[in-house]
CSV table of C-alpha atoms in Angstrom, one decimal:
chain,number,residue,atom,x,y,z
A,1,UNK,CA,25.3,79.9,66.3
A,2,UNK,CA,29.2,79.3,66.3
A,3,UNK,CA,30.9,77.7,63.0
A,4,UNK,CA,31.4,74.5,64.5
A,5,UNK,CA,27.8,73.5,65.1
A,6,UNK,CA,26.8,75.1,61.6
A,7,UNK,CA,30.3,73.2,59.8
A,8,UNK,CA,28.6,70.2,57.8
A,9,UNK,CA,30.2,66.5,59.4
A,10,UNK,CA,32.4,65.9,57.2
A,11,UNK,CA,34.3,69.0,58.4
A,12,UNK,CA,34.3,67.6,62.2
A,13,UNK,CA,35.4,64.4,62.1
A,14,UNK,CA,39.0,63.8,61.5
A,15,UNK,CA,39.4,62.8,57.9
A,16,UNK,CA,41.1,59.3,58.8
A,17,UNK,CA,37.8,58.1,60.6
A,18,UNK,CA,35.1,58.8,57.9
A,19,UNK,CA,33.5,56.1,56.3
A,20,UNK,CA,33.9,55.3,52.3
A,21,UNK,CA,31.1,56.3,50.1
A,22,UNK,CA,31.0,52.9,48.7
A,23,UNK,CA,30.7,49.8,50.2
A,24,UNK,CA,33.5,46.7,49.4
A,25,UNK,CA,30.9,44.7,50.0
A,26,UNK,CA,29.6,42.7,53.0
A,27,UNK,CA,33.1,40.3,53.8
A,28,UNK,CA,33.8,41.6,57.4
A,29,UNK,CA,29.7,41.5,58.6
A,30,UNK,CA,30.1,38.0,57.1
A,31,UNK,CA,33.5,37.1,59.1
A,32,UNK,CA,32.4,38.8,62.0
A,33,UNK,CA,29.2,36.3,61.9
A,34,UNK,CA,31.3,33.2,61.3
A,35,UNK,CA,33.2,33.9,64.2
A,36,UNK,CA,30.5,34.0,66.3
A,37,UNK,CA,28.6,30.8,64.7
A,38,UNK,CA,31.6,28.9,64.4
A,39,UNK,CA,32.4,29.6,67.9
A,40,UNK,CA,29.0,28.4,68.9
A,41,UNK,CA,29.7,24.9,67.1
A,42,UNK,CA,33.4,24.4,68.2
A,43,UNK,CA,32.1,24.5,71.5
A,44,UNK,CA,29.5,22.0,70.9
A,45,UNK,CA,32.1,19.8,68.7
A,46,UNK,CA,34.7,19.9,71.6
A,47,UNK,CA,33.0,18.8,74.3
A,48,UNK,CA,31.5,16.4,72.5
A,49,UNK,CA,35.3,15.1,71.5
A,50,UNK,CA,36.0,15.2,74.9
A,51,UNK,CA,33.0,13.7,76.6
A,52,UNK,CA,34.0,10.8,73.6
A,53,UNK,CA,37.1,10.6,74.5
A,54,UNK,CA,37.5,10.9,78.4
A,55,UNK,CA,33.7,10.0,80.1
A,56,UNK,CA,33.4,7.2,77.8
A,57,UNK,CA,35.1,3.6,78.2
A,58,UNK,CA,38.5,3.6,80.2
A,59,UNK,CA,39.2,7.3,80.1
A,60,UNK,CA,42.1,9.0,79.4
A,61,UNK,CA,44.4,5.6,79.9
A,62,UNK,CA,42.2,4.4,77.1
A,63,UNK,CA,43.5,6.2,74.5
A,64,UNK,CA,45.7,5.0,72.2
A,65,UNK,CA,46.3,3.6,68.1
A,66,UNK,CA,43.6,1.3,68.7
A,67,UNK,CA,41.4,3.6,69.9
A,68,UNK,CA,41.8,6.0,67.3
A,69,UNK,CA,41.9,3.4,64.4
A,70,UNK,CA,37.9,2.1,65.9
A,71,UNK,CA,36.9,5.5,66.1
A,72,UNK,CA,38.1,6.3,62.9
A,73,UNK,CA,36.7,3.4,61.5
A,74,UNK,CA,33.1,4.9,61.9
A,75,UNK,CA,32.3,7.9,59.2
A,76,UNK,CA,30.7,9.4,61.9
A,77,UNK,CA,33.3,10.7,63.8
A,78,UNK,CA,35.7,11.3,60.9
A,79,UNK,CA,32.9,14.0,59.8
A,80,UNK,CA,33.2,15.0,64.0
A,81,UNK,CA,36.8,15.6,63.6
A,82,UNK,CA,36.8,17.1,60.2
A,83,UNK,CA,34.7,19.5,60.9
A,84,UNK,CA,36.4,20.1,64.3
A,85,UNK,CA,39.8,20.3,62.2
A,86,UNK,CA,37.9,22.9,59.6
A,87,UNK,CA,36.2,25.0,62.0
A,88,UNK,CA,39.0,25.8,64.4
A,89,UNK,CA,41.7,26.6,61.8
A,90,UNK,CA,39.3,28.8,60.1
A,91,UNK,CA,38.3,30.1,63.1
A,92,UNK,CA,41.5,30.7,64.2
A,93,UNK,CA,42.8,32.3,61.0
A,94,UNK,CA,39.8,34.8,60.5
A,95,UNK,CA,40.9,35.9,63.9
A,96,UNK,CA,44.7,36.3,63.0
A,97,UNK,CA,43.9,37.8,59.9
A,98,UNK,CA,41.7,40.5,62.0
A,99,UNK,CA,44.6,40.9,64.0
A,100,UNK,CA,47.1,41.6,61.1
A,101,UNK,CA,44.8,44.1,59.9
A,102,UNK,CA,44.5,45.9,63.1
A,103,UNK,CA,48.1,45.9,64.2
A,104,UNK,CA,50.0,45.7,60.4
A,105,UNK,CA,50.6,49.5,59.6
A,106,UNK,CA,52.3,49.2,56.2
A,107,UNK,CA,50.0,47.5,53.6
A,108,UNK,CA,53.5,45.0,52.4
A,109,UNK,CA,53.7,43.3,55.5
A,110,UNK,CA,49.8,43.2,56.1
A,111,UNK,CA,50.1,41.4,52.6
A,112,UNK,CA,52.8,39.0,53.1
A,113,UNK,CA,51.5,38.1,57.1
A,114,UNK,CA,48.5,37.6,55.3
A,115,UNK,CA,50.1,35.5,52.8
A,116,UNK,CA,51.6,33.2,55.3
A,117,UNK,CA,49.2,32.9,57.2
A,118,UNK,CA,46.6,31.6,54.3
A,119,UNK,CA,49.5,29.5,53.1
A,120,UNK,CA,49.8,27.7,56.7
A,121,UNK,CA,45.9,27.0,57.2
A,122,UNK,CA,45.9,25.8,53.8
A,123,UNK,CA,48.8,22.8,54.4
A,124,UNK,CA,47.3,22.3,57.7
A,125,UNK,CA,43.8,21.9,56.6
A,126,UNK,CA,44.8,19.4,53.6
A,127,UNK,CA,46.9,17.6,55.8
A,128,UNK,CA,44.8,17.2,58.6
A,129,UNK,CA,41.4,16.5,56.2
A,130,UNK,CA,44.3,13.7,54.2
A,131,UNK,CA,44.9,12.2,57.4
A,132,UNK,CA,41.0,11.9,58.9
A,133,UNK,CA,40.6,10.0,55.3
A,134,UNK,CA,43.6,7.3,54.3
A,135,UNK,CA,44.3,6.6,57.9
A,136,UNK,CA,44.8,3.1,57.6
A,137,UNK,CA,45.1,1.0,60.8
A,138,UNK,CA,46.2,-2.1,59.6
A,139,UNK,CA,49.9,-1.7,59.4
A,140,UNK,CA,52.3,-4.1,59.3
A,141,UNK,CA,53.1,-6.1,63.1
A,142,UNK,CA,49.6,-4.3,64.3
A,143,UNK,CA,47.8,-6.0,66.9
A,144,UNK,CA,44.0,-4.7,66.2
A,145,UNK,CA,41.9,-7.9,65.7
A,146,UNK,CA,40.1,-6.4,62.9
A,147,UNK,CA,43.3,-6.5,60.6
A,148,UNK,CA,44.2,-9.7,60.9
């Protein structure tokens, strides 16, 4: 029998590859399955957005303030939208973050990509959710029959 068969594991695997003894917990199995959840429902929300937005009424040519303001108007498709809005952008940042980790190589700049990137989803997210919410379409000179 030579050494290498009778070397114990840890011996033959490169050092950089072995797993830690203890766990950080479960955070990546649990981003790894929102990925592939929250892919499952964008899908379903975007079509649905589309199919909304394009196969109903006048089409594409139909879309405009008033449109947006009726279809706002109904707390059924704010929750559509805001979820849309949610689920994408956190979609979208678990996979950048994934990304930074893979192709960072010094932890400072994984940190402050990192760090950006939260910062952006964040503004986005409030912003977006602030909109869906105090979107008012009666402005001033606006032509919707409901606001006048």
């Amino acid at each position: 029998m030579s050494a290498d068969i009778a070397a114990p594991r840890s011996q033959r695997i490169d050092p950089k590859y072995n797993r830690a003894r203890k766990s950080r917990g479960s955070f990546e199995m649990v981003a790894w399955l929102f990925m592939r959840l929250s892919g499952v429902a964008l899908v379903v929300l975007i079509f649905g957005h589309l199919f909304a937005n394009l196969m109903v009424g006048d089409g594409i040519s139909g879309i405009d303030f008033g449109f947006v303001a009726g279809k706002w108007a109904d707390p059924v498709w704010q929750f559509w939208d805001l979820a849309m809005l949610w689920l994408a952008m956190l979609h979208g940042t678990n996979g950048v973050r994934t990304i930074i980790n893979d192709y960072a190589e010094k932890p400072a700049t994984r940190v402050w990509l990192k760090g950006i990137l939260y910062v952006a989803t964040i503004v986005i997210v409030v912003l977006g959710t602030l909109v869906i919410f105090t979107f008012d379409p009666c402005i001033a000179g606006n032509s919707i029959p409901a606001c006048q």
